[in-house]
Coordinates of C-alpha atoms in Angstrom, one line a residue:
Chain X
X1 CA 16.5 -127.7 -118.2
X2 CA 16.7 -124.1 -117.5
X3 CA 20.3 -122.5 -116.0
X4 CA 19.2 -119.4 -116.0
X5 CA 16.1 -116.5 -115.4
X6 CA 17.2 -115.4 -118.5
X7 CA 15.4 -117.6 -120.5
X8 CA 12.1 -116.6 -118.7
X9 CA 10.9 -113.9 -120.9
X10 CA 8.3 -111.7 -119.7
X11 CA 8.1 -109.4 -122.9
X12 CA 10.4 -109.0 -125.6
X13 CA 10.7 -106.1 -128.5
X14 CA 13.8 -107.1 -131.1
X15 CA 16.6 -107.4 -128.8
X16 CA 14.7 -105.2 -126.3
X17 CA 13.2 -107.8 -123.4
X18 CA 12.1 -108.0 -119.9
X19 CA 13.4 -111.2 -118.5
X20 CA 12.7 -112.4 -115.0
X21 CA 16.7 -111.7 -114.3
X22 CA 15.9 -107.9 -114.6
X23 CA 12.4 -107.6 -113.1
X24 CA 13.7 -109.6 -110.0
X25 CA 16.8 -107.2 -110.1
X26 CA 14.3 -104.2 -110.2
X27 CA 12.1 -106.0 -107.3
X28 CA 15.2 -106.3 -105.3
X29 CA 16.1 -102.6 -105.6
X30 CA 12.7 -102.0 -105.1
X31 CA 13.0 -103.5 -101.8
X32 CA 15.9 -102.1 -100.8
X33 CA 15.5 -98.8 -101.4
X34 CA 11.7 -98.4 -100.1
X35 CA 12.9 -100.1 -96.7
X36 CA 16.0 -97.8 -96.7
X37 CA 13.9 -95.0 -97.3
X38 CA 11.2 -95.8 -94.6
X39 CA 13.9 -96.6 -92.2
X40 CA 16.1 -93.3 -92.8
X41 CA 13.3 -91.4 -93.0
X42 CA 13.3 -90.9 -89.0
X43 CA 16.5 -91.5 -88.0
X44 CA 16.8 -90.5 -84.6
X45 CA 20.1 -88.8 -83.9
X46 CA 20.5 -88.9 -80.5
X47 CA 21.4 -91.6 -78.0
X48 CA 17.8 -93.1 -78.8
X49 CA 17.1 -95.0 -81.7
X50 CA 14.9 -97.8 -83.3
X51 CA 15.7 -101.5 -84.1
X52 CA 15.5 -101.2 -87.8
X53 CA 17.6 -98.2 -87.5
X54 CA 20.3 -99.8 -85.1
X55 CA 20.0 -103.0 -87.3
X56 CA 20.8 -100.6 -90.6
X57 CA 23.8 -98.9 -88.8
X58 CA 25.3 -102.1 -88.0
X59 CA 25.2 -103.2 -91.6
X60 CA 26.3 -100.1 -92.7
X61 CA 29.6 -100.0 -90.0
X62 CA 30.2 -103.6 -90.3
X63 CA 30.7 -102.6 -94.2
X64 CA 33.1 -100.1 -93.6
X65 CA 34.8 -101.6 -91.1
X66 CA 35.3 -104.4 -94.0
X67 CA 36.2 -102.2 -96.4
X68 CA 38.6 -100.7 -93.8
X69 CA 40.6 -104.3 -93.3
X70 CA 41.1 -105.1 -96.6
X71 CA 43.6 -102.1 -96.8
X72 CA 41.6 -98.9 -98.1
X73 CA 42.5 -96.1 -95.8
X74 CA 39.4 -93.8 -96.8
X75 CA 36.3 -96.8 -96.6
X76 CA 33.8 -94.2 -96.8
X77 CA 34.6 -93.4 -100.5
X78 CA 34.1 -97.0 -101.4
X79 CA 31.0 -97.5 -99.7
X80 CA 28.9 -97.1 -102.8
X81 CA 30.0 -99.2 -104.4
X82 CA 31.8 -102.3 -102.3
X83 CA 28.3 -101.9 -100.1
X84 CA 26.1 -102.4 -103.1
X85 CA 27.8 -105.3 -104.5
X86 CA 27.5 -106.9 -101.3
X87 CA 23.6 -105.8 -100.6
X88 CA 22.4 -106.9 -103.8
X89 CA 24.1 -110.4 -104.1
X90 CA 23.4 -110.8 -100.4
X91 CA 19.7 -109.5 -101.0
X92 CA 19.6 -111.4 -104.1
X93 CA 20.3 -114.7 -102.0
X94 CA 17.9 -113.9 -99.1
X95 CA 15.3 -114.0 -101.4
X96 CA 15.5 -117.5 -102.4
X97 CA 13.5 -118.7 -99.2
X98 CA 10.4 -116.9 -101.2
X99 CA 8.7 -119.3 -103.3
X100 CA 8.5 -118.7 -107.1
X101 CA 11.9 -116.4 -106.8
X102 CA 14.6 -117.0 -109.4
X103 CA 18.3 -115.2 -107.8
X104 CA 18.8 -112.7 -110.7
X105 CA 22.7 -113.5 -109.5
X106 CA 21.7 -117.0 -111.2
X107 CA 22.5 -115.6 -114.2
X108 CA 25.7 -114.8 -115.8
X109 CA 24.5 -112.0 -117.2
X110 CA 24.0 -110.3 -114.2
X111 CA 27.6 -111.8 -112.5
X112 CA 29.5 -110.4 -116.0
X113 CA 27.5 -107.3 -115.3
X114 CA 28.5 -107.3 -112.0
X115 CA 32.2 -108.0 -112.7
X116 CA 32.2 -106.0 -115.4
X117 CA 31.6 -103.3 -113.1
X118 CA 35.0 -103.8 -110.9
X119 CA 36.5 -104.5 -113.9
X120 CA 36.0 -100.6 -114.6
X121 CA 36.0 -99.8 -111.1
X122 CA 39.4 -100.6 -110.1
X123 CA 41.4 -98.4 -113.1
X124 CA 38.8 -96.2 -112.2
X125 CA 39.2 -95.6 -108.9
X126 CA 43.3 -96.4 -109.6
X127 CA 44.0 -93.1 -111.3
X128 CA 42.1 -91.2 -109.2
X129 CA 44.2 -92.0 -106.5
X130 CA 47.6 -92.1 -108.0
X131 CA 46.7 -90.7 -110.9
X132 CA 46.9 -91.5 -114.8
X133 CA 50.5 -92.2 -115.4
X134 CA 51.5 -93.6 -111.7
X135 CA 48.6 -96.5 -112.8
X136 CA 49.6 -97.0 -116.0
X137 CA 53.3 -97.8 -115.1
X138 CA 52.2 -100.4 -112.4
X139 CA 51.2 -102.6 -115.5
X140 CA 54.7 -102.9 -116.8
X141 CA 56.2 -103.1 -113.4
X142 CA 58.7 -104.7 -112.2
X143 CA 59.5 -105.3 -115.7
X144 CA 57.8 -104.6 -119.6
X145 CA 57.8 -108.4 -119.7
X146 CA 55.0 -108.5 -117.1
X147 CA 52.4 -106.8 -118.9
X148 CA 50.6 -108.9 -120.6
X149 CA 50.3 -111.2 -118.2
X150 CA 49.1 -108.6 -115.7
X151 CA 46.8 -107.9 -118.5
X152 CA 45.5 -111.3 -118.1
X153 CA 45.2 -111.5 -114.7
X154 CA 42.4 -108.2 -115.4
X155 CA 40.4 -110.5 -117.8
X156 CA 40.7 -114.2 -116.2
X157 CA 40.0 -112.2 -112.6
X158 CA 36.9 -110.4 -113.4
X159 CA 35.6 -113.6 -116.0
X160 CA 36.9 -115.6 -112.5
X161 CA 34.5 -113.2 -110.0
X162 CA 31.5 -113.7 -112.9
X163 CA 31.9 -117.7 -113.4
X164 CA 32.1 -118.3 -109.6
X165 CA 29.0 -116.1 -108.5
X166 CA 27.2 -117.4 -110.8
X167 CA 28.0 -121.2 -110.7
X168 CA 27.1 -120.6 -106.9
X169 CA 23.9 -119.6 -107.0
X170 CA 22.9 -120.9 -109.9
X171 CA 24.3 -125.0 -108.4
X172 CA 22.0 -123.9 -105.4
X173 CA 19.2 -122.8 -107.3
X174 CA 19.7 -126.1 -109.2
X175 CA 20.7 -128.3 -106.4
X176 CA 17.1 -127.2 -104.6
X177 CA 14.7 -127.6 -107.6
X178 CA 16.2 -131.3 -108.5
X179 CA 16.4 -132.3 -104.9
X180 CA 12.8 -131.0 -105.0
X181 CA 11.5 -133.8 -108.0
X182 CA 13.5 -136.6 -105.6
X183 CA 12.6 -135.5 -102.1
X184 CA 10.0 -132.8 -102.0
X185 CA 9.8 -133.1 -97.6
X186 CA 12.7 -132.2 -95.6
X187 CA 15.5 -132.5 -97.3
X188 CA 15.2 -129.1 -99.6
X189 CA 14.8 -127.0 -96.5
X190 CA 18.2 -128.0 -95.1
X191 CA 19.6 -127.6 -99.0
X192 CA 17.8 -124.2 -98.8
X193 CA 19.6 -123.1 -95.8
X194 CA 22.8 -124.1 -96.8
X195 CA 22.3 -122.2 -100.0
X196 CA 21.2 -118.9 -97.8
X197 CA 24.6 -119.7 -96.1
X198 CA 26.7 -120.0 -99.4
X199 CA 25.0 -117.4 -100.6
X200 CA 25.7 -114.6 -97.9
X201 CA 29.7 -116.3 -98.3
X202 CA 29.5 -115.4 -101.9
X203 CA 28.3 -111.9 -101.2
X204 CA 31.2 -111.6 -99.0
X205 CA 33.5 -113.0 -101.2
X206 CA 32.4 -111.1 -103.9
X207 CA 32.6 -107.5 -102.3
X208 CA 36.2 -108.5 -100.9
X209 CA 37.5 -109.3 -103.7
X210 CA 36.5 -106.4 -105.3
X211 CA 37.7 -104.2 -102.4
X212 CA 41.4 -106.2 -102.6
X213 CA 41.4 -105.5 -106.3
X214 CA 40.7 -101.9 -106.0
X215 CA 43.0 -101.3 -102.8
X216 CA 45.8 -103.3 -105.0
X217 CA 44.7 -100.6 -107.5
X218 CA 45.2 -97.6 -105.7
X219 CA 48.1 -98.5 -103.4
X220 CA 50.6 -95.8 -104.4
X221 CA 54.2 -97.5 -105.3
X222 CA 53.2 -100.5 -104.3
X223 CA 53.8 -103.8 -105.9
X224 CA 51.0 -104.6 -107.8
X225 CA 49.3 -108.6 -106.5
X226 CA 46.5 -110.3 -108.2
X227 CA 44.0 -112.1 -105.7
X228 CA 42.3 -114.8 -106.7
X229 CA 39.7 -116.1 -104.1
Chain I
X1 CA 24.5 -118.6 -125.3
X2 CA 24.5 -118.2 -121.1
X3 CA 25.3 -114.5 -121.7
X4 CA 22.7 -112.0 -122.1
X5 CA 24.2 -108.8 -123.5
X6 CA 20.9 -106.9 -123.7
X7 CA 20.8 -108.0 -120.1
X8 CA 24.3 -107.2 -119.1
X9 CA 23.8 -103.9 -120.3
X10 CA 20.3 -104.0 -118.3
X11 CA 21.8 -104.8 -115.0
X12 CA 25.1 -103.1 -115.5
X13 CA 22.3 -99.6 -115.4
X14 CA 20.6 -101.3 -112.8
X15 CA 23.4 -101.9 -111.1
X16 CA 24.6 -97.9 -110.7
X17 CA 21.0 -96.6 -110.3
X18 CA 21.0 -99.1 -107.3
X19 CA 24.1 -97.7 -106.3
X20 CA 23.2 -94.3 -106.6
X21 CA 19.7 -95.1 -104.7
X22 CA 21.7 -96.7 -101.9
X23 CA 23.9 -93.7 -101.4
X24 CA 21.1 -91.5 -101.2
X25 CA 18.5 -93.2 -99.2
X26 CA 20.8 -95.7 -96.9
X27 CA 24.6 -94.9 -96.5
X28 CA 24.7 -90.8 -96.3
X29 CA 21.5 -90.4 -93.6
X30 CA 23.2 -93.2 -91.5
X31 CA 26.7 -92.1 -91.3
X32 CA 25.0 -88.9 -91.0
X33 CA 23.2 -90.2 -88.0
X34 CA 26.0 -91.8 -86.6
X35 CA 28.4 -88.6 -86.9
X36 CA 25.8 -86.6 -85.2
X37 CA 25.6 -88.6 -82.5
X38 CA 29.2 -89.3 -82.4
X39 CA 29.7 -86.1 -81.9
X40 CA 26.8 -85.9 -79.5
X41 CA 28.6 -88.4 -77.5
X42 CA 32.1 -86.7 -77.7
X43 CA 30.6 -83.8 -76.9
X44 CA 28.9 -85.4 -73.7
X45 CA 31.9 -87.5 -72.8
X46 CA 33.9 -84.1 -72.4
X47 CA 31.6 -82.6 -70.9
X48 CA 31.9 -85.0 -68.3
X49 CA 35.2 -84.9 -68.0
X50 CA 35.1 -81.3 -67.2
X51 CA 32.5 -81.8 -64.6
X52 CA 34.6 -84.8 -63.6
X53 CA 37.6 -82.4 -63.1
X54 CA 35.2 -79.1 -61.7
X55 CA 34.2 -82.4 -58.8
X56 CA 38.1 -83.5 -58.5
X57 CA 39.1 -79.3 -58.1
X58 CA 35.8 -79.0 -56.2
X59 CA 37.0 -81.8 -53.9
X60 CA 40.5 -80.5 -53.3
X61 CA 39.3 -77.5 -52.1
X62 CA 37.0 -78.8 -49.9
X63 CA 39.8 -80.7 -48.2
X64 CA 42.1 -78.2 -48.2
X65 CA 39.6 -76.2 -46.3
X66 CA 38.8 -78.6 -44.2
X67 CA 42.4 -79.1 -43.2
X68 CA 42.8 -75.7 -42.7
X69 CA 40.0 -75.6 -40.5
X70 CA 41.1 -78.7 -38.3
X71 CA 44.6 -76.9 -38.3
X72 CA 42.9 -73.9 -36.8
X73 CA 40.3 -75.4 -34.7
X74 CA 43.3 -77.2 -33.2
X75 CA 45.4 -73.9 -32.9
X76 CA 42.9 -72.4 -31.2
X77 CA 41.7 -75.2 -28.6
X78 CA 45.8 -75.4 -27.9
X79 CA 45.9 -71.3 -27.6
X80 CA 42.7 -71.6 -25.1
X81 CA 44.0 -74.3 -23.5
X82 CA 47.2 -72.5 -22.9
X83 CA 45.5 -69.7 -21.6
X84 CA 43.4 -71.1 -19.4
X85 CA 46.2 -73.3 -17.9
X86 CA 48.2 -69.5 -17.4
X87 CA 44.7 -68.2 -16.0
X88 CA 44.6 -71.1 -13.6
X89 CA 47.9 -70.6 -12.4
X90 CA 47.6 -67.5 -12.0
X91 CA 44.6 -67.6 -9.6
X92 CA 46.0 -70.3 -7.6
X93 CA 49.2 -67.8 -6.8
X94 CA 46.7 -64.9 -6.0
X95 CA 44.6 -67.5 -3.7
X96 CA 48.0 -68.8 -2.8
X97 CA 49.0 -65.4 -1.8
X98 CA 46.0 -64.2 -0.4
X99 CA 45.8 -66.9 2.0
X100 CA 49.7 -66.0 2.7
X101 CA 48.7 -62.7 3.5
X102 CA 45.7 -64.1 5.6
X103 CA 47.6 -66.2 7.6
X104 CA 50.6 -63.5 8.0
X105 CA 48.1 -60.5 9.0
X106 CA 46.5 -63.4 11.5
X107 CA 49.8 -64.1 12.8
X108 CA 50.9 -60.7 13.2
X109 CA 47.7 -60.1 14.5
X110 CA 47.7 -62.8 17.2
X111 CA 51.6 -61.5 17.6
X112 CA 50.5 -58.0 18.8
X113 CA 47.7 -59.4 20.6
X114 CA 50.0 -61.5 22.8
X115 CA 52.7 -58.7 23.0
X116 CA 49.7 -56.3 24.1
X117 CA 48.8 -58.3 26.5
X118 CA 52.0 -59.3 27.3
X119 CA 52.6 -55.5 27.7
X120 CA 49.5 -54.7 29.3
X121 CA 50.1 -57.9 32.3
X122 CA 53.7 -56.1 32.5
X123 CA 52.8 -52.6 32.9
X124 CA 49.8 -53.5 35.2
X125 CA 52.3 -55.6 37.2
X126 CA 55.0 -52.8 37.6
X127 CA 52.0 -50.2 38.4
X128 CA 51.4 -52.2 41.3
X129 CA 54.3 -52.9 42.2
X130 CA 54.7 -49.4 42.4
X131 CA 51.9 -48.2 44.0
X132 CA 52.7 -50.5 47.0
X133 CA 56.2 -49.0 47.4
X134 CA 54.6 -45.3 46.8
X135 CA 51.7 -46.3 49.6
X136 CA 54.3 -47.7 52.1
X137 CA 56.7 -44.8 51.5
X138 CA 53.9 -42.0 51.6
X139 CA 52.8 -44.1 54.8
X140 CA 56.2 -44.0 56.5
X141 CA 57.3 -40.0 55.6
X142 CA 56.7 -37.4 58.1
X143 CA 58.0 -34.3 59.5
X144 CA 61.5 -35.9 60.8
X145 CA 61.7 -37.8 57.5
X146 CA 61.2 -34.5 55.9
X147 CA 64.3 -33.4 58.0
X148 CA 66.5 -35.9 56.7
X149 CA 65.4 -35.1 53.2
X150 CA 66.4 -31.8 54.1
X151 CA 69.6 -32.6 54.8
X152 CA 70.3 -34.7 52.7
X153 CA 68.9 -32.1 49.4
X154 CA 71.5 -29.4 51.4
X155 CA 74.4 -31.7 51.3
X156 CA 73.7 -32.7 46.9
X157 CA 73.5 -28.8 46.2
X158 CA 76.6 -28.1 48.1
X159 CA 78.3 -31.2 46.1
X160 CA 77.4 -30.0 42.9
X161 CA 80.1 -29.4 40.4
X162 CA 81.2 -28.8 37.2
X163 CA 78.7 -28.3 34.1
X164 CA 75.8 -29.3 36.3
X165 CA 76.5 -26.6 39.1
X166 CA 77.7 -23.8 36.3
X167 CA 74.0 -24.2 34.2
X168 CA 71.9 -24.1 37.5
X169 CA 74.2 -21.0 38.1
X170 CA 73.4 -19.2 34.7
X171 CA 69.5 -20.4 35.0
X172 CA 69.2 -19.0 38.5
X173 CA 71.2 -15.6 37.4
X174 CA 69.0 -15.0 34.6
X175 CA 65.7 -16.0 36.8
X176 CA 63.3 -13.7 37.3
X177 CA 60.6 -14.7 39.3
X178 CA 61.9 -16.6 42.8
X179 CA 62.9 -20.3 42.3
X180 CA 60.7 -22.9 43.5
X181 CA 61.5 -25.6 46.0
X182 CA 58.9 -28.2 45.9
X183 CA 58.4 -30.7 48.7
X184 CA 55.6 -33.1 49.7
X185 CA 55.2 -32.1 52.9
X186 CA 55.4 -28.3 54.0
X187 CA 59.0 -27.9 55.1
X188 CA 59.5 -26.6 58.5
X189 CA 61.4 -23.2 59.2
X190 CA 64.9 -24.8 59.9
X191 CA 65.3 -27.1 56.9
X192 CA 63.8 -24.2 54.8
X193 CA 66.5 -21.7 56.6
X194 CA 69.2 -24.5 55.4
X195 CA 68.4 -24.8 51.8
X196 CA 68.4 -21.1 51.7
X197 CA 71.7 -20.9 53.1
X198 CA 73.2 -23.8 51.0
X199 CA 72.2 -22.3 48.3
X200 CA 73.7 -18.9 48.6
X201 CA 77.0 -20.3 49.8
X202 CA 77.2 -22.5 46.9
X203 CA 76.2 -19.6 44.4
X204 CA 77.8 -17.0 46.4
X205 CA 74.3 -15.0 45.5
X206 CA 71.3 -13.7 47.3
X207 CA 68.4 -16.3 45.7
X208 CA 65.1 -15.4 46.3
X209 CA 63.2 -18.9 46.7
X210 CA 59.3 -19.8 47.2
X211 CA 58.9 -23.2 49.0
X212 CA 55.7 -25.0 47.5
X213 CA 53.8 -28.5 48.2
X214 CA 53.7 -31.5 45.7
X215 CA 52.4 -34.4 47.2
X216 CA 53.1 -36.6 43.8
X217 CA 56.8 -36.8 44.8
X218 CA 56.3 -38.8 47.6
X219 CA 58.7 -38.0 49.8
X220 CA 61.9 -35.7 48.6
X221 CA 62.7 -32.1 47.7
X222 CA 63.2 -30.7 44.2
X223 CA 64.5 -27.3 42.9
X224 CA 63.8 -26.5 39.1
X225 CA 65.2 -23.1 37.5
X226 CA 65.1 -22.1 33.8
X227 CA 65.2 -25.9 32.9
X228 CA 67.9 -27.2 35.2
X229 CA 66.9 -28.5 38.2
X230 CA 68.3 -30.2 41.7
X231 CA 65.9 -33.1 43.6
X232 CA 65.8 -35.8 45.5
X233 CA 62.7 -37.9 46.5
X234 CA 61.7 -41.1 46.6
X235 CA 59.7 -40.7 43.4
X236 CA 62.9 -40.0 41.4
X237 CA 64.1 -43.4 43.3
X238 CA 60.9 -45.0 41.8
X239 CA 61.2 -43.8 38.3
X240 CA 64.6 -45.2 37.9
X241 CA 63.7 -48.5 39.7
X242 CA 60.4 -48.7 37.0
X243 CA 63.3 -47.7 34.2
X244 CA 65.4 -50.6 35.1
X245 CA 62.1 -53.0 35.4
X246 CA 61.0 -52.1 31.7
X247 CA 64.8 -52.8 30.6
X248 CA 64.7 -55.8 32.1
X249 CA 61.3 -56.7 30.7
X250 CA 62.5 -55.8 27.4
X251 CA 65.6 -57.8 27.9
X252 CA 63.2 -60.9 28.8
X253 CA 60.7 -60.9 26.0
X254 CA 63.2 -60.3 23.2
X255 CA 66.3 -59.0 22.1
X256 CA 66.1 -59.9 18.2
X257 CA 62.5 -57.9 18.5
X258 CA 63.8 -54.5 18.4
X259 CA 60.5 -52.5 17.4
X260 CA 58.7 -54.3 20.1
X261 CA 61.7 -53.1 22.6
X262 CA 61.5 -49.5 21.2
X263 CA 57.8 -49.8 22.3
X264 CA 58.2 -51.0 25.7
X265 CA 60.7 -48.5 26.2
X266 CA 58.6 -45.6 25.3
X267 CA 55.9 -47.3 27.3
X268 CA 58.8 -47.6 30.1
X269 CA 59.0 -43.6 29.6
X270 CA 56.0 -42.9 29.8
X271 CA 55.9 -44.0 33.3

């Protein structure tokens, strides 16, 4: 039984490989950055525009109005990165109407990359708001005794953000191909819109999360909360 | 082993290329876009505003202007009413008056009209009246009536007295040509001789006299010197009788009308 694209090795060199995890991945970005490119590349900047490009702005200002809610007062700096989590695992679960397409967010490689990524992220983007010391003391705050345990709540957050990506698309992907050996009609089509639904709620959740950690993170003088979603 | 860590790494440098891709090709040109055209709009919407309020200025004035110009138009219409009402009064009085005047000058007309005629029937009436007596007295006097007129002339000159008889006596003094008796008739030798002799007894002077004829008096004798003179006839009679007829007549159409009376006595002189 495979969990994983991982384990579908195109071409391997030592540890060097090319696994079907990263060559969806670089499909995906393929995707998304030709059709962003032949979108934006005549935006109209007057009252008169396209679909696709009305479509794209709506994404984009739905996005920062997100990133605006959860509690960042400048969205537009966080755009980058909050809007790509949330493109490519939303992306990533589109694709699994296409026949033949393994999620590369099936993998927990990719989700540990992933979270990996806001785990640097929110020091990151902590001390360049309140700057190097101001962060550091909000670890030992409002006592020394809570610092390991807000240490912890670093690790078991961003191991928590990788696990439950991952065991989401991967229990769809799985849910689909074993429902597909029992029923091969009907019943996978409704399984595989309910896993485009989960999916697009795990993009959300994913990007959220990572926007409350980091808005937790850069909140000056404020009482540092760990969210768990 | 569900972890990867060649693939972590992998997508972990996917991951920030895709990033970086995104930012480049999707989020700046679209919040780019949308800026531009915010701004567009913002731009537009206060442009419109400014129009909006040029309109709302543009409108005030109008109706300012337009309530100045009822407030006039309505000045003016009261003004020319006003004047016309003035300009209509103001030719009724001159109608009013001028058809006073009319009727006054008619009446006064119609007024002298009657008193002319009045006058006229009046003088016409007294005329006759007059001639009759003159006819029957010129019919009756003769040579004995010129006699008693004789006589009667002698006996006046010898009453005269006071003022009267001392200017006849200075206008026959200073005399120079003969005094002149008239008569009507040619007065015989012995009424002449009688005058004469009346006359110098009652002047105690020599007066030179020339007897003449006037038929006009009627009957009577008259003696004029230097202004004063001495008569009696019938014509004298007459002109006093016609003096007291115009009083009379004066009296009778009038006494409140005093320039009508001044006229009928000067028409009363005349005769």
């Amino acid at each position: 039984m495979r969990l994983t694209p991982d384990e579908i090795i195109f071409w391997q060199y030592g540890v060097v490989k090319l696994n079907a995890t990263i060559v969806f991945t670089w499909a995906i970005m393929l995707a998304l950055t030709v059709g962003a490119m032949l979108i934006t590349r005549t935006l109209s900047r007057d009252l008169k525009r396209t679909h696709w490009q009305n479509l794209l702005e709506i994404v984009v200002t739905g996005i920062v109005s997100q990133i605006a809610e959860v509690g960042l007062s400048q969205p537009r700096k966080y755009l980058g990165f909050l809007g790509t989590l949330f493109l490519f695992v939303a992306a990533a679960s589109l694709c699994t109407v296409i026949p033949g397409y393994e999620p590369p967010t099936g993998s927990l490689s990719t989700t540990t990359a992933l979270a990996l990524c806001v785990f640097v992220a929110v020091p990151f983007f902590g001390i360049v708001e309140q700057g190097l010391g101001a962060y550091i003391t909000s670890y030992i705050e409002p006592t020394f005794i809570m610092l390991p345990f807000n240490i912890i709540s670093e690790i078991s957050r961003t191991l928590a953000l990788a696990v439950r990506l991952f065991g989401n698309m991967m229990s769809g992907a799985m849910i689909i191909a074993i429902l597909l050996t029992i029923t091969p009609l009907v019943f996978p089509i409704i399984m595989t819109a309910l896993g485009l639904l989960t999916g697009m709620v795990q993009a959300y959740i994913f990007s959220i999360l990572a926007g409350v950690y980091i808005a937790a993170a850069t909140r000056v003088s404020a009482p540092k909360r760990a969210g768990e979603g | 082993m569900l972890i990867d860590w060649f693939t972590v790494g992998a997508q972990v440098i996917n991951f920030l290329i895709l990033v970086w891709l995104m930012k480049r090709f999707l989020y700046q040109p679209i919040l780019n876009a949308i800026d531009t055209r915010e701004k567009l709009i913002a731009a537009e919407l206060a442009n419109a505003a400014e129009k909006e309020a040029e309109a709302l200025r543009a409108r005030d004035e109008f109706q300012r202007k337009n309530a100045a110009f009822d407030q006039e138009r309505a000045g003016l219409l009261s003004k020319a009413t006003a004047e016309a009402g003035a300009e209509r009064e103001k030719l009724i009085a001159a109608a009013r008056q001028a058809a006073d005047d009319l009727a006054a000058m008619r009446q006064e007309s119609l007024r002298s009209e009657e008193q002319r005629l009045h006058e006229g029937v009046s003088r016409q009436t007294a005329q006759e009246v007059f001639a009759v007596a003159r006819k029957a007295l010129g019919d009756l006097a003769g040579a004995s009536l010129e006699e008693r007129m004789g006589e009667v002339f002698t006996r006046r000159l010898r009453a005269l007295d006071g003022p009267a008889k001392a200017g006849l006596a200075d206008a026959l003094a200073t005399a120079t040509a003969p005094v002149t008796v008239r008569s009507a008739f040619d007065l015989p030798a012995g009424p002449r001789a009688a005058i004469q002799q009346a006359l110098n007894e009652t002047f105690a002077a020599e007066i030179p006299l020339h007897f003449a004829t006037a038929p006009d008096l009627i009957g009577g004798i008259e003696l004029a010197a230097g202004g004063h003179k001495v008569a009696w006839s019938i014509a004298d009679y007459l002109t006093s009788l016609e003096a007291d007829v115009g009083e009379l007549l004066r009296q009778g159409t009038g006494d409140g009308e005093q320039g009508r009376g001044e006229t009928e006595k000067a028409v009363a002189h005349g005769n």
